[in-house]
Amino acid sequence: MPDKADERVSIGQTALSQFNHAAEVMKLDEEFRVLLSIPFREVRVEVPLRKDDGSLVVYQGYRVQFNGARGPFKGGIRYHPHVDMDEVTGLAALMAWKTALIDIPFGGGKGGVNVDPRDHTIYEIERLTRKFISRIGRVLGPYRDIPAPDMNTNAQVMAWIMDEYSSRQGFSLAAVTGKPLALGGSAGREAATGRGVVFCFAEVARLEGWDVAGMSAAIQGFGNVGSYAALFLSELGVRVAAISDVSGAYYSKKGVDIQKALDHVAASGGLEGFTGADKITNEELLALDVDVLVPAALGGVINRKTAHDMKARILLEAANAPVTSIGEKILDEKDVYVIPDVLANAGGVTVSYFEWVQNIQQFDWEEKRVNDELKKIMTRATQEVHTLAKDKKIAMRTAAFIIAIERVAMAEKLRGI
Ligand code: NAD
């Protein structure tokens, strides 16, 4: 959790200051600077939910469409008590830069509801999802805005979104991605973000000449992204010394058996009670003496305090906006090698794009094709960012933003204001 001094640094401000820094370095035209720092559309809706016991709770739902110059808005839907307009706007901006960076024909959006799903039954989550979609549905659509999973939403939630949208607009598989395989989902989508994180890391390691087989890692978050990142990192030969989730962190000097941890989660729903490692706190995990730290849970976890305490030399950003602006300055002073979120975690939206393509063409790809195409896109984007960063002697995040901003600005210019 952010410490007091950092608490005011929101994800919205973090994304904006990252944009401003890149705009400064690339000397972006002032008109574009204004145009590309303001969201296209913000929607806020009331989401009332009748609980199973008959009582009523009312949540706030958000959908922000940040920039759609290069294609339909694209971005996940998150269920978390911290969700607010600022967070959703910041995450929507990051999606706009991410889709441009990996050069897929989408813009950037994001949505969410300020609900803690642990307070609700699955029936309540289904009703909440349907109510939310019924209220933002008019700004969604296969060529308008396409949601996907994010924190605390999964393939089942996407299936309800598809059904609710289709009940009004007619059968529309391409209206949402991250769906179950049995309902228009893509092979490889579930593992795509974690797989992409590791494709990106492997390519940076190759370019830098690192020997990954001798490296160690600690991973915060063992949900969709963190668990697959852990699995693929360990397959690469990296010793995953610690993993964590909301129940706490689990450490083993000789490396956690990731398959064992996955089996435990499959059987019990979380890492609570996992006996394959020693229990430590999430703060201790962030300060472990490992080569690579992989935040794969919430934003803002690397802040003034945790950045100071961090010993890892490489930060592989699987989560969105895991570093606050103050945290970033400290990492810079400590010369930590940061592989930024807009690049590292782009595998999810890449395979979402493949899913959308398959839905529109009504033609399914085999998993090998999905993974091969994902590897191509992640490797190419990683090389582009790495080359620009080396040439201009700038951080990889700044390089990634410059490439993305140039593409979005070009699309805006060609379309005309
Ligand atoms: P998820 O809900 O599947 O998993 C989140 C994990 O974080 C869970 O294990 C949860 O227990 C853990 N967690 C929550 N609070 C924590 C805390 N305080 N300390 C330690 N662990 C905590 O979510 P996800 O889809 O894996 O998303 C994780 C991150 O990756 C988010 O930042 C999300 O925006 C980003 N992301 C997700 C995707 C995707 O395709 N799902 C794509 C790109 C980026």
XYZ file of C-alpha atoms and ligand atoms in Angstrom:
461
model
C 0.000 0.000 0.000
C 1.287 3.524 -0.735
C 2.738 5.339 2.274
C 1.224 8.658 3.398
C 3.512 10.920 1.322
C 2.669 8.990 -1.830
C -1.027 8.481 -1.241
C -1.934 11.557 -3.264
C -0.082 10.187 -6.290
C -2.953 8.626 -8.158
C -2.835 6.260 -11.137
C -4.374 9.063 -13.232
C -1.560 11.422 -12.228
C 1.064 8.725 -12.703
C -0.097 8.023 -16.274
C -0.285 11.763 -17.032
C 3.170 12.490 -15.657
C 4.599 9.591 -17.706
C 2.937 11.080 -20.796
C 4.186 14.609 -19.978
C 7.729 13.381 -19.486
C 7.757 11.607 -22.860
C 6.090 14.629 -24.530
C 8.872 16.830 -23.121
C 11.656 14.524 -24.323
C 10.168 14.143 -27.830
C 9.250 17.860 -27.984
C 5.639 17.059 -28.799
C 3.686 19.877 -30.396
C 1.677 21.801 -27.739
C -1.661 21.182 -29.515
C -1.107 17.426 -29.455
C 0.038 17.619 -25.882
C -3.356 18.978 -24.888
C -5.323 16.761 -27.280
C -3.652 13.548 -26.106
C -3.814 14.206 -22.387
C -7.609 14.544 -22.112
C -9.972 11.530 -22.355
C -12.398 11.338 -25.278
C -15.341 10.255 -23.091
C -16.001 9.475 -19.408
C -19.105 7.607 -18.289
C -20.150 7.166 -14.664
C -23.232 5.146 -13.745
C -25.066 4.077 -10.637
C -25.009 0.279 -10.255
C -27.692 -0.859 -7.795
C -27.553 -4.488 -6.696
C -30.338 -6.434 -4.971
C -28.496 -8.972 -2.807
C -29.615 -12.579 -2.340
C -30.941 -11.667 1.144
C -33.176 -8.950 -0.322
C -31.131 -5.943 0.819
C -29.906 -3.268 -1.616
C -26.363 -1.977 -2.158
C -25.439 0.730 -4.649
C -22.057 0.882 -6.392
C -20.452 3.288 -8.868
C -19.504 2.025 -12.322
C -17.122 3.720 -14.761
C -16.089 3.459 -18.402
C -13.485 5.828 -19.793
C -12.677 5.948 -23.504
C -9.321 7.681 -23.627
C -8.352 7.761 -27.296
C -9.873 5.986 -30.297
C -7.952 7.535 -33.186
C -6.400 4.185 -34.205
C -9.446 1.967 -33.711
C -12.230 0.972 -31.307
C -11.528 1.618 -27.617
C -10.152 -1.460 -25.898
C -9.584 -2.186 -22.223
C -10.438 -4.309 -19.233
C -13.159 -4.109 -16.613
C -11.994 -4.218 -13.010
C -13.974 -4.983 -9.841
C -12.176 -3.493 -6.836
C -13.100 -1.123 -3.983
C -10.369 1.360 -5.109
C -11.943 1.842 -8.546
C -12.799 5.496 -9.213
C -12.768 7.913 -12.153
C -9.125 8.836 -11.623
C -7.906 5.242 -11.598
C -10.008 4.225 -14.599
C -8.860 7.291 -16.575
C -5.197 6.570 -15.871
C -5.598 2.920 -16.857
C -7.518 3.914 -20.015
C -4.649 6.226 -21.021
C -2.135 3.411 -20.495
C -4.278 1.201 -22.765
C -4.181 3.840 -25.530
C -0.356 3.920 -25.388
C -0.137 0.125 -25.109
C -2.274 -0.675 -28.158
C -0.339 1.907 -30.191
C 3.018 0.616 -28.965
C 2.338 -2.965 -30.018
C 0.679 -1.590 -33.156
C -2.725 -3.280 -33.034
C -5.741 -1.427 -34.479
C -7.351 -0.330 -31.213
C -7.573 2.723 -29.023
C -7.557 2.677 -25.229
C -10.350 2.422 -22.678
C -10.952 1.008 -19.211
C -13.853 0.355 -16.882
C -14.723 -0.877 -13.468
C -17.047 -0.998 -10.501
C -15.990 -0.054 -6.944
C -17.129 -3.414 -5.574
C -15.207 -5.996 -3.570
C -16.364 -9.262 -5.180
C -15.482 -11.155 -1.990
C -18.530 -9.508 -0.375
C -20.856 -11.152 -2.913
C -22.104 -14.501 -4.183
C -21.629 -15.494 -7.798
C -25.344 -14.794 -8.439
C -24.910 -11.261 -7.113
C -21.808 -10.717 -9.284
C -23.784 -11.862 -12.334
C -26.637 -9.415 -11.569
C -24.152 -6.610 -10.894
C -22.360 -7.293 -14.200
C -25.617 -7.284 -16.160
C -26.793 -4.053 -14.509
C -23.452 -2.348 -15.189
C -23.424 -3.424 -18.849
C -27.069 -2.443 -19.358
C -26.100 1.073 -18.226
C -22.889 1.527 -20.240
C -24.003 -0.657 -23.174
C -24.785 2.228 -25.485
C -21.101 3.246 -25.656
C -19.885 -0.351 -26.210
C -19.782 -2.456 -29.393
C -17.436 -4.504 -31.620
C -16.435 -1.362 -33.576
C -16.896 1.088 -30.725
C -15.498 -0.178 -27.415
C -14.573 -3.755 -26.487
C -14.143 -4.737 -22.798
C -11.905 -7.540 -21.469
C -10.981 -9.018 -18.068
C -8.887 -7.187 -15.475
C -8.553 -7.482 -11.702
C -11.281 -9.681 -10.199
C -13.076 -10.272 -13.492
C -12.654 -13.423 -15.552
C -13.951 -15.404 -18.541
C -17.308 -16.049 -16.835
C -17.852 -12.312 -16.281
C -16.992 -11.724 -19.966
C -19.602 -14.354 -20.951
C -22.274 -12.451 -18.996
C -21.162 -9.198 -20.657
C -21.450 -10.833 -24.088
C -24.916 -12.185 -23.255
C -26.197 -8.901 -21.820
C -24.875 -6.896 -24.777
C -26.227 -9.454 -27.281
C -29.685 -9.434 -25.686
C -30.048 -5.844 -26.910
C -27.909 -5.731 -30.059
C -28.160 -9.271 -31.457
C -25.582 -12.046 -31.145
C -22.214 -10.259 -30.820
C -19.218 -12.412 -29.920
C -16.800 -9.646 -30.942
C -18.295 -7.197 -28.408
C -16.017 -8.452 -25.612
C -12.805 -10.495 -25.349
C -11.403 -12.870 -22.745
C -14.518 -15.044 -23.092
C -14.568 -18.782 -22.272
C -13.306 -21.072 -25.050
C -16.779 -22.583 -25.366
C -18.235 -19.151 -26.162
C -15.954 -17.574 -28.734
C -12.873 -17.222 -26.542
C -9.418 -17.647 -28.024
C -7.049 -20.477 -27.291
C -4.173 -19.031 -25.276
C -6.052 -15.915 -24.026
C -6.074 -16.891 -20.348
C -2.295 -17.316 -20.196
C -1.541 -14.522 -22.696
C -0.603 -11.666 -20.361
C 1.737 -13.794 -18.214
C 3.175 -15.442 -21.326
C 3.737 -12.033 -22.944
C 5.462 -10.736 -19.783
C 7.946 -13.587 -20.077
C 8.416 -13.241 -23.879
C 9.263 -9.585 -23.241
C 11.620 -10.384 -20.367
C 13.389 -13.109 -22.393
C 13.940 -10.709 -25.288
C 15.317 -7.938 -23.038
C 17.606 -10.542 -21.452
C 18.816 -11.658 -24.896
C 19.481 -8.060 -25.975
C 21.303 -7.288 -22.719
C 23.200 -10.586 -22.607
C 21.762 -11.665 -19.221
C 21.916 -15.314 -18.230
C 18.305 -15.860 -17.108
C 18.928 -19.412 -15.953
C 20.933 -18.132 -12.984
C 18.384 -15.486 -11.959
C 15.893 -15.332 -9.091
C 12.505 -13.569 -8.954
C 9.763 -12.520 -6.527
C 6.203 -12.076 -7.779
C 3.482 -10.027 -6.106
C 0.002 -11.304 -7.035
C -0.866 -14.844 -8.026
C -4.005 -14.256 -10.076
C -4.303 -14.512 -13.840
C -1.175 -12.532 -14.689
C 1.068 -13.397 -11.733
C 0.458 -17.140 -11.752
C 1.185 -17.553 -15.471
C 4.183 -15.214 -15.254
C 5.488 -17.383 -12.391
C 4.949 -20.567 -14.380
C 6.638 -19.321 -17.570
C 9.518 -17.662 -15.672
C 10.217 -20.938 -13.892
C 10.046 -22.775 -17.241
C 12.680 -20.320 -18.494
C 14.936 -21.456 -15.654
C 14.392 -18.474 -13.329
C 14.181 -19.479 -9.654
C 10.909 -18.016 -8.363
C 11.802 -17.456 -4.701
C 8.517 -15.870 -3.621
C 4.890 -15.502 -4.680
C 1.972 -13.765 -2.977
C -1.695 -12.919 -2.977
C -4.119 -11.124 -0.644
C -3.523 -13.825 1.990
C 0.208 -12.932 2.235
C 3.522 -13.941 0.673
C 5.260 -17.317 0.467
C 9.052 -17.618 0.294
C 11.426 -20.480 -0.406
C 15.143 -19.808 -0.876
C 15.535 -22.765 -3.227
C 12.480 -21.696 -5.247
C 8.722 -22.216 -4.935
C 7.298 -25.203 -6.821
C 4.913 -23.203 -9.045
C 2.901 -26.204 -10.233
C 2.288 -27.123 -6.589
C 1.114 -23.564 -5.882
C -1.176 -23.642 -8.946
C -2.664 -26.951 -7.762
C -3.234 -25.446 -4.308
C -5.016 -22.421 -5.809
C -7.108 -24.647 -8.085
C -8.215 -26.688 -5.056
C -8.790 -23.882 -2.538
C -9.229 -20.661 -4.520
C -6.105 -18.887 -3.204
C -2.652 -19.306 -1.684
C -3.985 -19.281 1.930
C -2.721 -22.451 3.621
C -0.013 -23.146 0.998
C 2.634 -25.228 2.770
C 5.309 -25.351 0.047
C 7.088 -22.219 1.367
C 7.541 -20.004 4.460
C 5.009 -17.269 5.070
C 6.344 -13.693 4.898
C 4.546 -10.369 4.512
C 3.855 -8.685 1.171
C 6.169 -5.811 2.244
C 8.971 -8.317 2.874
C 8.409 -9.795 -0.585
C 8.888 -6.398 -2.243
C 12.223 -5.978 -0.406
C 13.645 -9.455 -1.131
C 17.203 -9.768 -2.406
C 16.309 -11.250 -5.799
C 17.312 -10.290 -9.346
C 13.821 -9.573 -10.666
C 10.783 -8.154 -8.888
C 7.467 -8.717 -10.692
C 4.511 -6.683 -9.387
C 1.394 -8.435 -10.746
C -1.392 -7.105 -8.512
C -2.323 -3.509 -7.681
C -1.065 -0.141 -8.913
C 1.191 2.130 -6.851
C 2.887 -0.617 -4.822
C 6.394 0.665 -5.578
C 6.257 3.993 -3.776
C 8.625 6.159 -1.731
C 9.123 3.523 0.956
C 9.086 0.293 -1.036
C 11.314 1.765 -3.768
C 13.911 2.603 -1.096
C 13.715 -0.871 0.408
C 13.739 -2.696 -2.944
C 16.889 -4.753 -3.614
C 15.987 -6.296 -6.984
C 17.987 -4.843 -9.905
C 15.232 -5.435 -12.460
C 11.564 -4.421 -12.188
C 9.339 -6.335 -14.593
C 5.981 -4.524 -14.545
C 3.253 -7.128 -15.041
C 0.667 -5.011 -13.182
C -0.565 -1.699 -14.557
C 1.009 1.427 -13.049
C 2.781 -0.410 -10.198
C 5.232 2.489 -9.615
C 4.293 5.950 -8.317
C 6.067 9.024 -9.685
C 8.128 9.349 -6.490
C 8.904 5.621 -6.633
C 10.096 6.033 -10.223
C 12.557 8.790 -9.269
C 14.028 6.592 -6.545
C 14.329 3.592 -8.880
C 16.061 5.858 -11.375
C 18.581 7.034 -8.765
C 19.196 3.397 -7.798
C 19.681 2.532 -11.478
C 16.999 -0.169 -11.403
C 16.275 -1.585 -14.865
C 12.533 -1.005 -15.393
C 10.674 -2.977 -18.073
C 7.490 -0.862 -18.286
C 3.882 -2.030 -18.027
C 2.776 -0.665 -21.416
C 5.238 -3.071 -23.002
C 5.580 -5.965 -20.539
C 1.892 -6.703 -19.967
C 0.693 -6.050 -23.539
C 0.291 -9.780 -24.249
C -3.270 -9.814 -22.902
C -4.601 -7.150 -25.235
C -2.609 -8.693 -28.095
C -4.428 -12.006 -27.772
C -7.686 -10.109 -27.148
C -7.059 -8.615 -30.589
C -6.599 -12.145 -32.007
C -9.859 -13.176 -30.321
C -11.710 -10.224 -31.868
C -10.262 -11.071 -35.299
C -11.335 -14.726 -34.932
C -14.848 -13.688 -33.810
C -15.285 -11.335 -36.757
C -13.968 -13.893 -39.273
C -15.767 -16.756 -37.492
C -12.613 -18.807 -37.862
C -10.704 -20.206 -34.876
C -6.935 -20.332 -34.626
C -5.014 -23.174 -32.974
C -3.154 -22.320 -29.770
C 0.261 -22.674 -31.430
C -0.639 -19.978 -33.964
C -1.862 -17.668 -31.176
C 1.323 -18.137 -29.136
C 3.607 -17.788 -32.175
C 1.892 -14.552 -33.283
C 1.995 -13.264 -29.696
C 5.717 -13.956 -29.512
C 6.286 -12.096 -32.797
C 4.437 -8.991 -31.601
C 6.000 -8.945 -28.112
C 9.505 -9.502 -29.487
C 9.173 -6.824 -32.174
C 7.788 -4.238 -29.721
C 10.484 -5.071 -27.154
C 13.212 -4.616 -29.786
C 11.757 -1.277 -30.936
C 11.590 0.071 -27.382
C 15.044 -1.245 -26.477
C 16.646 0.262 -29.612
C 15.114 3.712 -29.060
C 16.015 3.652 -25.355
C 19.664 2.810 -26.159
C 19.916 5.293 -29.062
C 18.509 8.218 -27.110
C 19.878 7.100 -23.721
C 16.395 7.288 -22.185
C 14.389 4.955 -19.952
C 12.469 2.143 -21.637
C 9.204 3.663 -20.373
C 9.967 6.982 -22.051
C 10.950 5.184 -25.270
C 7.737 3.135 -25.214
C 5.618 6.275 -24.698
C 7.403 8.146 -27.511
C 6.752 5.335 -30.020
C 3.098 5.131 -28.939
C 2.470 8.887 -28.863
C 3.930 9.292 -32.362
C 1.533 6.654 -33.724
C -1.551 8.108 -32.019
C -0.606 11.662 -33.028
C -0.150 10.526 -36.643
C -3.614 8.892 -36.661
C -5.188 12.034 -35.168
C -3.446 14.184 -37.766
C -4.514 11.995 -40.699
C -8.131 11.804 -39.545
C -8.342 15.518 -38.923
C -9.722 17.239 -35.876
P -6.479 -11.117 -10.729
O -7.663 -10.609 -10.021
O -6.571 -12.365 -11.536
O -5.274 -11.324 -9.686
C -4.852 -10.330 -8.797
C -3.935 -10.988 -7.773
O -3.389 -9.987 -6.899
C -4.653 -12.002 -6.863
O -3.776 -13.093 -6.614
C -4.854 -11.195 -5.573
O -4.980 -12.029 -4.437
C -3.575 -10.400 -5.563
N -3.608 -9.239 -4.698
C -4.592 -8.324 -4.556
N -4.233 -7.411 -3.628
C -2.998 -7.755 -3.212
C -2.107 -7.215 -2.261
N -2.417 -6.117 -1.559
N -0.914 -7.844 -2.062
C -0.599 -8.946 -2.766
N -1.403 -9.510 -3.673
C -2.587 -8.916 -3.893
O -5.960 -9.892 -11.633
P -5.049 -9.955 -12.927
O -5.944 -10.018 -14.108
O -3.994 -10.977 -12.730
O -4.414 -8.490 -12.909
C -3.274 -8.186 -12.134
C -2.632 -6.916 -12.665
O -2.283 -7.110 -14.041
C -3.527 -5.675 -12.651
O -2.717 -4.541 -12.410
C -4.081 -5.622 -14.064
O -4.472 -4.330 -14.433
C -2.867 -6.078 -14.831
N -3.164 -6.620 -16.174
C -4.032 -7.658 -16.356
C -4.250 -8.169 -17.637
C -5.135 -9.356 -17.877
O -5.181 -9.824 -19.041
N -5.795 -9.907 -16.897
C -3.613 -7.584 -18.739
C -2.723 -6.521 -18.532
C -2.507 -6.054 -17.234
